[in-house]
Short mmCIF file of C-alpha atoms in Angstrom, two decimals:
data_model
loop_
_atom_site.label_atom_id
_atom_site.label_comp_id
_atom_site.label_asym_id
_atom_site.label_seq_id
_atom_site.Cartn_x
_atom_site.Cartn_y
_atom_site.Cartn_z
CA MET A 1 59.00 81.23 105.48
CA LYS A 2 55.92 78.53 105.40
CA ILE A 3 56.59 76.21 102.67
CA ALA A 4 54.26 73.71 101.04
CA LEU A 5 55.99 70.24 99.28
CA ALA A 6 53.14 69.07 96.88
CA HIS A 7 53.27 65.50 95.37
CA PHE A 8 50.36 63.21 94.57
CA ARG A 9 51.58 60.94 97.53
CA SER A 10 54.16 61.07 100.45
CA GLY A 11 55.29 58.49 102.96
CA GLU A 12 56.11 55.57 100.29
CA THR A 13 59.25 54.49 98.71
CA ASP A 14 58.93 55.81 95.20
CA GLY A 15 61.90 58.30 94.74
CA VAL A 16 59.84 61.24 94.21
CA SER A 17 58.60 61.21 97.60
CA LEU A 18 61.82 59.87 98.90
CA GLU A 19 63.23 63.11 97.50
CA MET A 20 60.76 65.51 98.99
CA ASP A 21 61.50 63.98 102.65
CA LYS A 22 64.90 65.11 101.85
CA TRP A 23 64.12 68.71 101.02
CA LYS A 24 61.64 68.76 103.75
CA ASP A 25 64.82 67.98 106.02
CA VAL A 26 67.04 70.42 104.42
CA LEU A 27 64.60 73.34 104.43
CA THR A 28 63.92 72.63 108.12
CA GLN A 29 67.47 72.76 108.93
CA MET A 30 67.27 75.89 107.15
CA GLY A 31 65.08 77.44 109.43
CA HIS A 32 61.59 77.00 107.32
CA ASP A 33 58.43 75.87 108.40
CA VAL A 34 57.73 73.05 105.95
CA ILE A 35 54.25 71.20 105.28
CA LEU A 36 53.65 68.30 103.03
CA LEU A 37 50.90 68.37 100.63
CA ALA A 38 49.75 65.15 98.84
CA GLY A 39 46.82 63.06 97.81
CA SER A 40 47.98 60.32 100.27
CA GLU A 41 50.41 60.22 103.20
CA GLY A 42 51.65 56.80 103.91
CA LEU A 43 53.22 56.84 107.11
CA THR A 44 53.94 60.68 107.01
CA HIS A 45 51.83 63.62 108.03
CA ALA A 46 50.32 65.69 105.19
CA TYR A 47 47.58 67.97 104.30
CA LEU A 48 45.43 65.88 102.11
CA ILE A 49 43.57 66.51 98.91
CA PRO A 50 41.90 63.61 98.15
CA GLU A 51 41.90 64.31 94.32
CA LEU A 52 45.46 64.41 94.31
CA HIS A 53 45.75 60.57 94.94
CA TYR A 54 48.08 58.62 92.63
CA LYS A 55 45.69 55.95 92.13
CA HIS A 56 42.56 57.98 92.54
CA PRO A 57 40.00 56.04 90.15
CA GLN A 58 38.76 59.28 88.43
CA ASN A 59 42.27 60.18 87.53
CA ALA A 60 42.70 56.53 86.37
CA LYS A 61 39.40 56.86 83.84
CA PHE A 62 41.16 60.35 82.65
CA VAL A 63 44.57 58.59 81.84
CA TYR A 64 43.05 55.91 79.81
CA ASN A 65 41.08 57.94 77.93
CA ALA A 66 43.51 60.76 77.18
CA TYR A 67 46.39 58.48 76.30
CA GLU A 68 45.03 55.16 75.38
CA LYS A 69 41.59 55.45 73.92
CA LEU A 70 38.84 57.98 74.35
CA LEU A 71 35.97 55.13 75.36
CA ASP A 72 34.07 56.95 78.21
CA TYR A 73 32.92 59.86 76.42
CA GLU A 74 31.15 60.53 73.20
CA THR A 75 33.02 63.62 72.38
CA GLU A 76 36.07 65.25 73.17
CA GLU A 77 33.97 68.06 74.74
CA ASP A 78 32.51 65.83 77.10
CA PHE A 79 35.71 64.54 78.00
CA ALA A 80 37.17 68.23 78.47
CA ARG A 81 34.28 69.22 80.62
CA ASP A 82 34.84 66.33 83.07
CA VAL A 83 38.90 66.96 83.63
CA LEU A 84 38.38 70.73 83.87
CA GLY A 85 35.35 69.98 86.60
CA PHE A 86 37.76 67.63 88.45
CA ALA A 87 40.40 70.49 88.27
CA GLY A 88 38.16 72.81 89.79
CA GLN A 89 37.34 70.81 92.75
CA ILE A 90 41.29 70.64 93.03
CA GLU A 91 41.73 74.29 92.49
CA THR A 92 39.19 75.14 95.42
CA LYS A 93 40.84 72.72 97.95
CA LEU A 94 44.38 74.17 96.82
CA ASN A 95 43.42 77.73 97.37
CA GLN A 96 41.74 76.70 100.95
CA PHE A 97 45.04 75.12 101.76
CA ILE A 98 47.25 78.04 101.02
CA GLU A 99 44.86 80.50 102.53
CA SER A 100 44.19 78.53 105.80
CA GLU A 101 47.80 77.46 106.17
CA GLN A 102 49.46 80.91 105.15
CA ILE A 103 51.84 79.31 102.57
CA ASP A 104 54.45 81.54 101.40
CA MET A 105 56.00 79.17 98.83
CA LEU A 106 54.63 76.23 96.89
CA ILE A 107 56.99 73.54 95.54
CA PRO A 108 55.25 71.04 93.38
CA PHE A 109 57.35 67.87 92.84
CA ASN A 110 56.48 66.41 89.27
CA ILE A 111 52.63 67.82 89.44
CA TRP A 112 53.48 69.85 86.22
CA SER A 113 55.97 67.11 84.78
CA LEU A 114 54.33 64.01 83.41
CA GLY A 115 50.78 64.53 82.66
CA TRP A 116 49.87 62.27 85.04
CA SER A 117 47.16 63.86 86.61
CA LEU A 118 45.77 66.55 83.87
CA PRO A 119 43.45 68.08 86.38
CA ALA A 120 46.01 68.69 88.92
CA GLY A 121 48.32 70.50 86.38
CA ILE A 122 45.69 72.35 85.45
CA ALA A 123 44.34 73.32 89.04
CA PHE A 124 48.00 74.29 90.02
CA THR A 125 48.52 76.39 87.27
CA ASN A 126 45.18 78.38 87.59
CA THR A 127 45.98 78.80 91.44
CA VAL A 128 49.54 80.01 90.82
CA ARG A 129 48.37 82.37 88.45
CA LYS A 130 45.94 83.95 90.38
CA THR A 131 47.36 83.92 93.83
CA GLY A 132 50.85 84.99 92.67
CA ILE A 133 52.55 82.98 95.10
CA PRO A 134 56.28 82.32 94.56
CA CYS A 135 56.88 78.83 93.34
CA LEU A 136 59.71 76.21 92.70
CA ALA A 137 58.61 73.70 90.41
CA PHE A 138 60.86 70.43 90.62
CA HIS A 139 60.53 67.97 88.05
CA HIS A 140 62.14 64.55 88.01
CA ASN A 141 60.61 63.81 84.33
CA PHE A 142 58.77 65.15 81.58
CA TYR A 143 55.97 63.89 79.55
CA TRP A 144 58.07 63.56 76.27
CA GLU A 145 60.39 61.25 77.87
CA ARG A 146 57.79 58.71 78.23
CA GLU A 147 55.76 56.51 75.99
CA LEU A 148 52.65 56.32 77.66
CA TYR A 149 52.15 60.44 76.87
CA SER A 150 53.58 59.99 73.20
CA LYS A 151 49.87 59.69 71.28
CA PRO A 152 47.24 61.58 73.02
CA THR A 153 44.06 60.43 71.75
CA CYS A 154 42.32 63.79 70.96
CA PRO A 155 43.60 67.38 70.37
CA VAL A 156 42.91 68.94 73.48
CA VAL A 157 44.84 66.74 75.67
CA THR A 158 48.19 67.57 73.47
CA GLU A 159 46.99 71.35 74.09
CA TRP A 160 46.97 70.83 77.70
CA LEU A 161 50.26 69.08 77.89
CA GLN A 162 52.03 72.07 75.81
CA THR A 163 50.37 74.51 78.20
CA TYR A 164 50.46 73.00 81.87
CA PHE A 165 53.08 70.61 81.72
CA PRO A 166 55.03 72.93 82.53
CA PRO A 167 53.33 76.44 82.53
CA ASP A 168 55.54 79.59 81.64
CA LEU A 169 54.41 81.58 84.77
CA PRO A 170 56.43 85.05 86.00
CA ASN A 171 56.23 83.74 89.57
CA VAL A 172 57.41 80.31 88.74
CA ARG A 173 60.83 79.09 88.62
CA HIS A 174 61.73 75.54 87.62
CA ALA A 175 64.27 72.83 88.69
CA VAL A 176 65.40 69.38 87.26
CA THR A 177 67.10 66.93 88.32
CA ASN A 178 69.49 66.44 85.46
CA HIS A 179 71.04 68.04 82.41
CA LEU A 180 69.46 66.15 79.91
CA SER A 181 66.15 67.67 81.32
CA HIS A 182 67.65 71.13 81.41
CA ASP A 183 68.41 70.76 77.83
CA GLY A 184 64.99 69.46 76.87
CA LEU A 185 62.88 72.15 78.95
CA LEU A 186 64.88 75.03 76.99
CA GLU A 187 64.85 73.25 73.77
CA ARG A 188 61.19 72.77 73.94
CA ASN A 189 59.45 75.16 75.96
CA HIS A 190 62.05 77.86 76.01
CA LEU A 191 62.09 77.89 79.88
CA GLU A 192 65.34 78.07 82.06
CA SER A 193 65.97 75.57 84.99
CA TYR A 194 68.28 74.82 87.99
CA VAL A 195 69.97 71.33 87.81
CA ILE A 196 69.50 70.01 91.43
CA PRO A 197 70.63 66.34 91.38
CA ASN A 198 69.37 63.71 93.87
CA VAL A 199 71.09 63.87 97.33
CA PHE A 200 71.19 61.78 100.46
CA ASN A 201 71.58 62.20 104.25
CA PHE A 202 75.11 60.89 104.69
CA GLY A 203 75.08 62.21 108.39
CA GLN A 204 72.75 59.67 109.47
CA PRO A 205 73.50 56.53 111.43
CA SER A 206 74.91 53.88 109.20
CA TRP A 207 72.23 50.95 108.75
CA VAL A 208 73.41 47.76 110.24
CA LYS A 209 72.17 44.53 111.15
CA ASP A 210 70.18 44.01 114.30
CA ASP A 211 67.36 41.59 115.49
CA TYR A 212 64.52 43.51 113.70
CA ASN A 213 66.16 43.03 110.37
CA GLN A 214 67.40 39.63 110.75
CA GLY A 215 63.46 38.97 111.11
CA LEU A 216 63.30 40.27 107.31
CA ARG A 217 65.79 37.22 106.19
CA GLU A 218 63.41 34.64 107.95
CA GLU A 219 60.39 36.52 106.08
CA ALA A 220 62.03 36.17 102.93
CA GLY A 221 63.14 32.25 103.84
CA LEU A 222 66.62 32.89 103.39
CA ARG A 223 69.42 30.56 105.03
CA GLU A 224 72.88 31.99 106.61
CA GLU A 225 75.07 30.81 103.56
CA ASP A 226 72.68 32.36 101.01
CA ILE A 227 73.78 35.33 98.86
CA VAL A 228 71.48 37.94 98.39
CA ILE A 229 71.40 40.10 95.42
CA LEU A 230 68.49 43.04 95.66
CA GLN A 231 66.72 45.16 93.28
CA ALA A 232 65.29 47.86 95.46
CA THR A 233 63.48 50.05 93.02
CA ARG A 234 59.87 49.81 92.40
CA VAL A 235 58.80 47.14 89.79
CA THR A 236 58.14 48.64 86.52
CA GLU A 237 58.82 48.43 83.12
CA ARG A 238 61.70 50.99 82.86
CA LYS A 239 63.62 49.79 85.40
CA ALA A 240 64.28 46.82 83.32
CA ILE A 241 64.42 44.04 85.95
CA GLU A 242 64.63 41.39 83.31
CA LEU A 243 68.33 42.36 82.83
CA GLY A 244 68.96 41.92 86.47
CA ILE A 245 67.34 38.30 85.96
CA ASP A 246 70.16 37.91 83.24
CA VAL A 247 72.97 39.03 85.59
CA VAL A 248 71.92 36.73 88.42
CA ALA A 249 71.45 33.67 86.09
CA ALA A 250 75.21 34.47 84.86
CA LEU A 251 76.46 34.60 88.53
CA GLU A 252 74.91 31.59 89.10
CA GLN A 253 77.12 29.68 86.78
CA GLU A 254 80.14 31.17 88.65
CA LEU A 255 78.50 30.27 91.85
CA LYS A 256 78.73 26.46 90.78
CA GLU A 257 82.45 26.71 89.84
CA LEU A 258 83.61 28.38 93.20
CA LYS A 259 81.60 25.84 94.97
CA LYS A 260 83.90 23.32 93.81
CA GLN A 261 86.86 25.56 95.07
CA GLY A 262 85.71 26.14 98.52
CA ALA A 263 85.75 29.69 98.30
CA THR A 264 84.85 32.42 101.06
CA LEU A 265 82.93 35.49 100.59
CA TYR A 266 83.87 38.91 101.44
CA ASN A 267 82.25 38.57 104.79
CA GLY A 268 84.08 35.47 105.67
CA GLN A 269 81.16 33.46 105.29
CA PRO A 270 82.34 30.12 103.43
CA ILE A 271 80.68 29.16 99.86
CA SER A 272 79.01 25.81 100.37
CA GLU A 273 77.12 23.37 98.53
CA ASN A 274 73.81 24.77 100.41
CA SER A 275 74.69 28.31 99.35
CA ARG A 276 72.11 29.95 97.15
CA LEU A 277 71.99 32.96 95.07
CA VAL A 278 68.54 34.66 96.02
CA TYR A 279 67.36 37.73 93.89
CA LEU A 280 64.98 39.78 96.03
CA LEU A 281 62.75 42.56 94.72
CA ALA A 282 61.43 44.91 97.38
CA GLY A 283 59.81 47.74 95.73
CA MET A 284 56.36 48.70 95.17
CA PRO A 285 54.75 46.52 92.29
CA GLU A 286 53.75 49.59 89.79
CA SER A 287 53.89 47.71 86.46
CA THR A 288 51.27 46.00 84.49
CA TYR A 289 50.23 42.42 85.34
CA GLU A 290 51.93 41.17 82.36
CA TYR A 291 55.02 42.79 82.83
CA THR A 292 55.46 40.94 86.42
CA GLU A 293 54.42 37.83 85.00
CA GLN A 294 57.17 37.93 82.24
CA LEU A 295 59.85 38.66 85.04
CA ARG A 296 58.69 35.12 87.01
CA GLN A 297 58.49 33.47 83.40
CA ARG A 298 61.97 34.43 82.91
CA ALA A 299 63.30 33.72 86.31
CA GLU A 300 61.81 30.38 86.06
CA GLN A 301 63.48 29.69 82.60
CA LEU A 302 66.69 30.71 83.75
CA GLN A 303 66.23 29.01 87.17
CA VAL A 304 66.94 32.19 89.26
CA ASP A 305 65.35 32.25 92.45
CA LEU A 306 63.27 35.31 92.44
CA ARG A 307 61.44 36.36 95.33
CA PHE A 308 58.83 39.46 95.84
CA VAL A 309 59.10 40.73 99.45
CA ASN A 310 57.22 44.11 99.38
CA ARG A 311 54.15 43.00 101.01
CA VAL A 312 56.80 43.46 104.12
CA ILE A 313 58.48 46.36 103.18
CA GLY A 314 57.41 49.76 103.96
CA TYR A 315 58.42 53.44 104.46
CA SER A 316 59.74 52.81 107.77
CA ARG A 317 59.26 49.98 110.33
CA THR A 318 55.78 49.27 111.88
CA HIS A 319 53.53 46.41 112.57
CA ALA A 320 50.52 45.59 110.51
CA ASN A 321 48.45 42.39 110.10
CA GLY A 322 50.30 40.44 112.86
CA HIS A 323 53.50 40.90 110.92
CA ASN A 324 56.57 43.12 111.13
CA ILE A 325 56.78 45.74 108.40
CA TYR A 326 60.66 46.19 107.58
CA SER A 327 61.86 49.82 106.00
CA LEU A 328 63.49 49.74 102.60
CA TRP A 329 66.92 50.48 104.45
CA ASP A 330 66.41 47.04 106.12
CA ALA A 331 66.45 45.12 102.55
CA TYR A 332 69.62 46.91 101.97
CA VAL A 333 71.65 45.74 105.27
CA ILE A 334 70.60 41.84 104.41
CA ALA A 335 72.00 42.29 100.72
CA ASP A 336 75.31 41.49 99.75
CA PHE A 337 75.12 43.11 95.99
CA ILE A 338 72.78 45.41 94.51
CA THR A 339 71.31 45.60 91.12
CA TYR A 340 69.98 48.76 89.38
CA PRO A 341 69.51 47.71 85.48
CA SER A 342 67.19 50.48 85.00
CA ILE A 343 67.15 51.95 81.27
CA LEU A 344 65.72 55.34 82.21
CA GLU A 345 66.23 57.24 85.21
CA SER A 346 65.61 61.20 86.12
CA TRP A 347 68.64 60.71 88.29
CA GLY A 348 69.14 57.77 90.71
CA ASN A 349 67.89 57.51 94.13
CA GLN A 350 68.72 54.01 94.48
CA LEU A 351 72.32 54.34 93.49
CA LEU A 352 72.76 56.86 96.77
CA GLU A 353 70.88 54.30 98.74
CA ALA A 354 73.11 51.69 97.71
CA VAL A 355 76.23 53.55 98.20
CA PHE A 356 75.21 54.70 101.40
CA ALA A 357 74.60 51.23 102.44
CA ASN A 358 78.21 50.39 101.49
CA LYS A 359 76.90 47.74 98.98
CA PRO A 360 78.62 47.17 95.41
CA MET A 361 76.19 47.76 92.49
CA ILE A 362 75.88 46.70 88.90
CA ILE A 363 74.61 49.16 86.63
CA PHE A 364 73.16 49.44 83.22
CA GLU A 365 74.43 53.02 82.04
CA TYR A 366 71.37 55.07 81.70
CA PRO A 367 71.55 58.22 79.75
CA VAL A 368 71.50 60.48 82.65
CA TYR A 369 74.31 58.36 84.48
CA GLU A 370 76.48 58.94 81.38
CA ARG A 371 75.66 62.54 80.96
CA ASP A 372 75.91 63.62 84.94
CA ILE A 373 77.06 60.64 87.06
CA ARG A 374 79.80 59.05 85.61
CA GLN A 375 82.32 61.88 85.87
CA PHE A 376 82.47 61.74 89.67
CA GLY A 377 84.61 58.52 89.70
CA PHE A 378 82.28 55.75 91.19
CA HIS A 379 83.13 52.20 90.79
CA PHE A 380 80.08 50.05 89.63
CA VAL A 381 80.15 47.00 87.68
CA SER A 382 78.26 47.55 84.22
CA ILE A 383 76.40 45.99 81.56
CA GLY A 384 76.85 48.75 79.19
CA ASN A 385 74.82 51.15 77.75
CA ARG A 386 73.25 49.33 74.79
CA TYR A 387 70.19 47.59 75.02
CA GLN A 388 67.60 45.86 72.42
CA LEU A 389 63.80 45.17 73.03
CA ASN A 390 62.69 41.16 72.21
CA ALA A 391 59.69 40.69 70.63
CA ASP A 392 58.24 40.19 73.88
CA GLY A 393 59.09 43.89 75.01
CA LEU A 394 61.79 42.89 77.49
CA ALA A 395 65.25 44.50 77.30
CA HIS A 396 68.19 42.62 76.29
CA VAL A 397 71.83 43.22 76.45
CA ASP A 398 74.93 41.57 74.75
CA GLU A 399 75.60 38.04 76.19
CA ASP A 400 79.23 38.69 76.51
CA LYS A 401 78.29 42.10 78.71
CA VAL A 402 76.36 39.94 81.17
CA LYS A 403 78.86 37.35 81.49
CA ALA A 404 81.72 39.63 82.05
CA ALA A 405 79.60 41.50 84.59
CA ALA A 406 78.82 38.39 86.72
CA LYS A 407 82.65 37.29 86.65
CA GLU A 408 83.31 40.68 88.16
CA MET A 409 80.70 40.76 90.51
CA MET A 410 81.50 37.42 91.83
CA ALA A 411 85.44 38.58 92.18
CA LEU A 412 84.11 41.58 94.40
CA LEU A 413 81.88 39.08 96.50
CA THR A 414 84.84 36.90 97.11
CA ASN A 415 87.35 39.35 97.75
CA PRO A 416 87.21 41.39 100.88
CA VAL A 417 89.79 44.17 100.27
CA GLN A 418 88.47 44.92 96.78
CA TYR A 419 85.11 44.95 98.29
CA GLU A 420 85.95 47.27 101.07
CA LYS A 421 87.79 49.17 98.31
CA VAL A 422 84.88 49.93 96.03
CA VAL A 423 82.18 50.72 98.62
CA LYS A 424 84.64 53.42 100.44
CA ASN A 425 85.41 55.03 97.10
CA ASN A 426 81.65 55.19 96.26
CA TYR A 427 80.73 56.52 99.83
CA ASP A 428 83.21 58.92 99.80
CA THR A 429 82.43 60.25 96.35
CA ALA A 430 78.76 60.42 97.24
CA SER A 431 79.24 62.17 100.59
CA LYS A 432 81.33 64.77 98.97
CA HIS A 433 79.06 65.50 95.79
CA PHE A 434 75.55 64.67 97.03
CA SER A 435 75.04 65.27 100.43
CA TYR A 436 72.41 67.41 102.43
CA GLU A 437 75.06 69.93 102.63
CA SER A 438 75.22 69.90 98.57
CA LEU A 439 71.41 70.54 98.68
CA HIS A 440 71.55 73.41 101.12
CA SER A 441 74.30 75.12 99.29
CA LEU A 442 72.27 74.78 96.06
CA LEU A 443 68.84 76.17 97.56
CA VAL A 444 70.10 79.16 99.37
CA PRO A 445 70.48 81.35 96.01
CA ILE A 446 67.98 79.56 94.34
CA PHE A 447 65.28 80.90 97.04
CA LYS A 448 66.73 84.52 96.67
CA GLU A 449 65.31 84.42 93.46
CA VAL A 450 62.24 82.79 93.66
CA GLU A 451 61.22 84.85 96.65
CA SER A 452 61.66 87.93 94.53
CA CYS A 453 59.27 86.45 92.05
#
C-alpha cells in the first residue's frame, strides 16, 4: 500500500515527529510505500500543505481567539466563518494530495487529538468522510488533558472539539500511546482504540563519542572534568524542568563533599576542585517567554549552571550559518546523567532515548509511567509521583525526595559497576518490549482491520 503519515511538522525533534519517523521506518520494512505529509519538513522530505504548519500565523490567531479571548472578531459567526474558510483551503489541498499521490491509507498523527488546529481537524474529517479512505488516527494526547483547551471562548469551539477531536467515522480506527488515553477516549467518546506505545530502533549502531560531537562540548563551553546533566526534551511548562534544576542544585551539594574525598566518576575521571556540574537544555524552546525566564531565575537563585544549547541542536548533523549543527543524539553522548522530570507525558520518547544511549536517568513518576511503564522493571532514580504548584506556577516536590534522589544519583555517578548494571538492565528491558520489532507485531493485525474499513 501507499501510506501517508500526516502531522503539523516533520524532521524536527518533537516527540510526534520522531515517532512518525519510526513508523515510517517500520512500515517501509513491512513493504509499504510511505510518504510524509506536513506543514513543514525540517530536514526530512515531505509533501507540504503550508496551512498545516505548526506555527502558521493564521492558526495562531485561531488558537488565541478559540481558547484565550475572542478578540479579533465581532461575533462568533465571523470567527466560525474564518475558521471554516481556512479549513476549506486545507481540505482542497488534502484531496489533491490523496488523488495525485494515489494514497491508499492515511495515518494522521495528533491532527485529531488536541484541537491545536481546528481547521485541520475539520478538513481531515471532511476529506476522510467524503473519500472513504481507510484511516488509522494515532493520538499522543487529547484536548481534555491540557489546560489550554479547557475553557473555549464560544460554543462553536466546544462543538468542534466534541465533533472532530477525534471524529467517529466508519472508515477510521483509533490508536493511542497509553491505557489512560484508551480509557478516556472510551469513556468520553465511546470510541475503542488500540494501545501502541512509543518504540525505538534498538537495532541501530550505538551512539559514541567522535570528533564531531566533541565539538558540542566545546560549543557548550564544557571542560574535560565537568559532569554533564542533560534535559533533552522540548522546553515547555509540562516538562517541569524546574524540578530538574532543583535536583541539580541538590547534586551540587553532594559534589562538594566528594571533592574533599578525591572521588572518581564511573568513567575513571577524577573529581577535582575544577569539576563543575553543568545542566544542558538541548530541546526546542516552545514555552512562554515568562517560563523560560523563570527557569533562568531559578537556576541563578540556586547557583545551577544552566545552559541552553538548542541553537546548535537539530534533527540531524548539518552545517548552518558557519557553525556545526549537532543531532539530539550527540547531546546524549556527551551527557553523564539524564533528567526527565515531566509531570505529564503521553508515553515518553526521551525515556527510550536515554535508555538506548546507556545513560542513567532521574524521573518524576508521571501518570502514564505509573500505569504503563513501571511494571516492566526499569531502574530510574525517582523524585516521586506528587508535586505542587507554587504561587509562581512552577512545580515543587518534597525537599527530602530531592535530596535523596541527588544522593542516589551521585552514588551511581561514582560507582562504575552499579552504573553499568543499571544502564544494561534498562537497555535490555526496553529492547525487549519497545523495539521496532514490537511495533511491527502490533501493526500487522491492526492494518488488516483498517484495510477492511
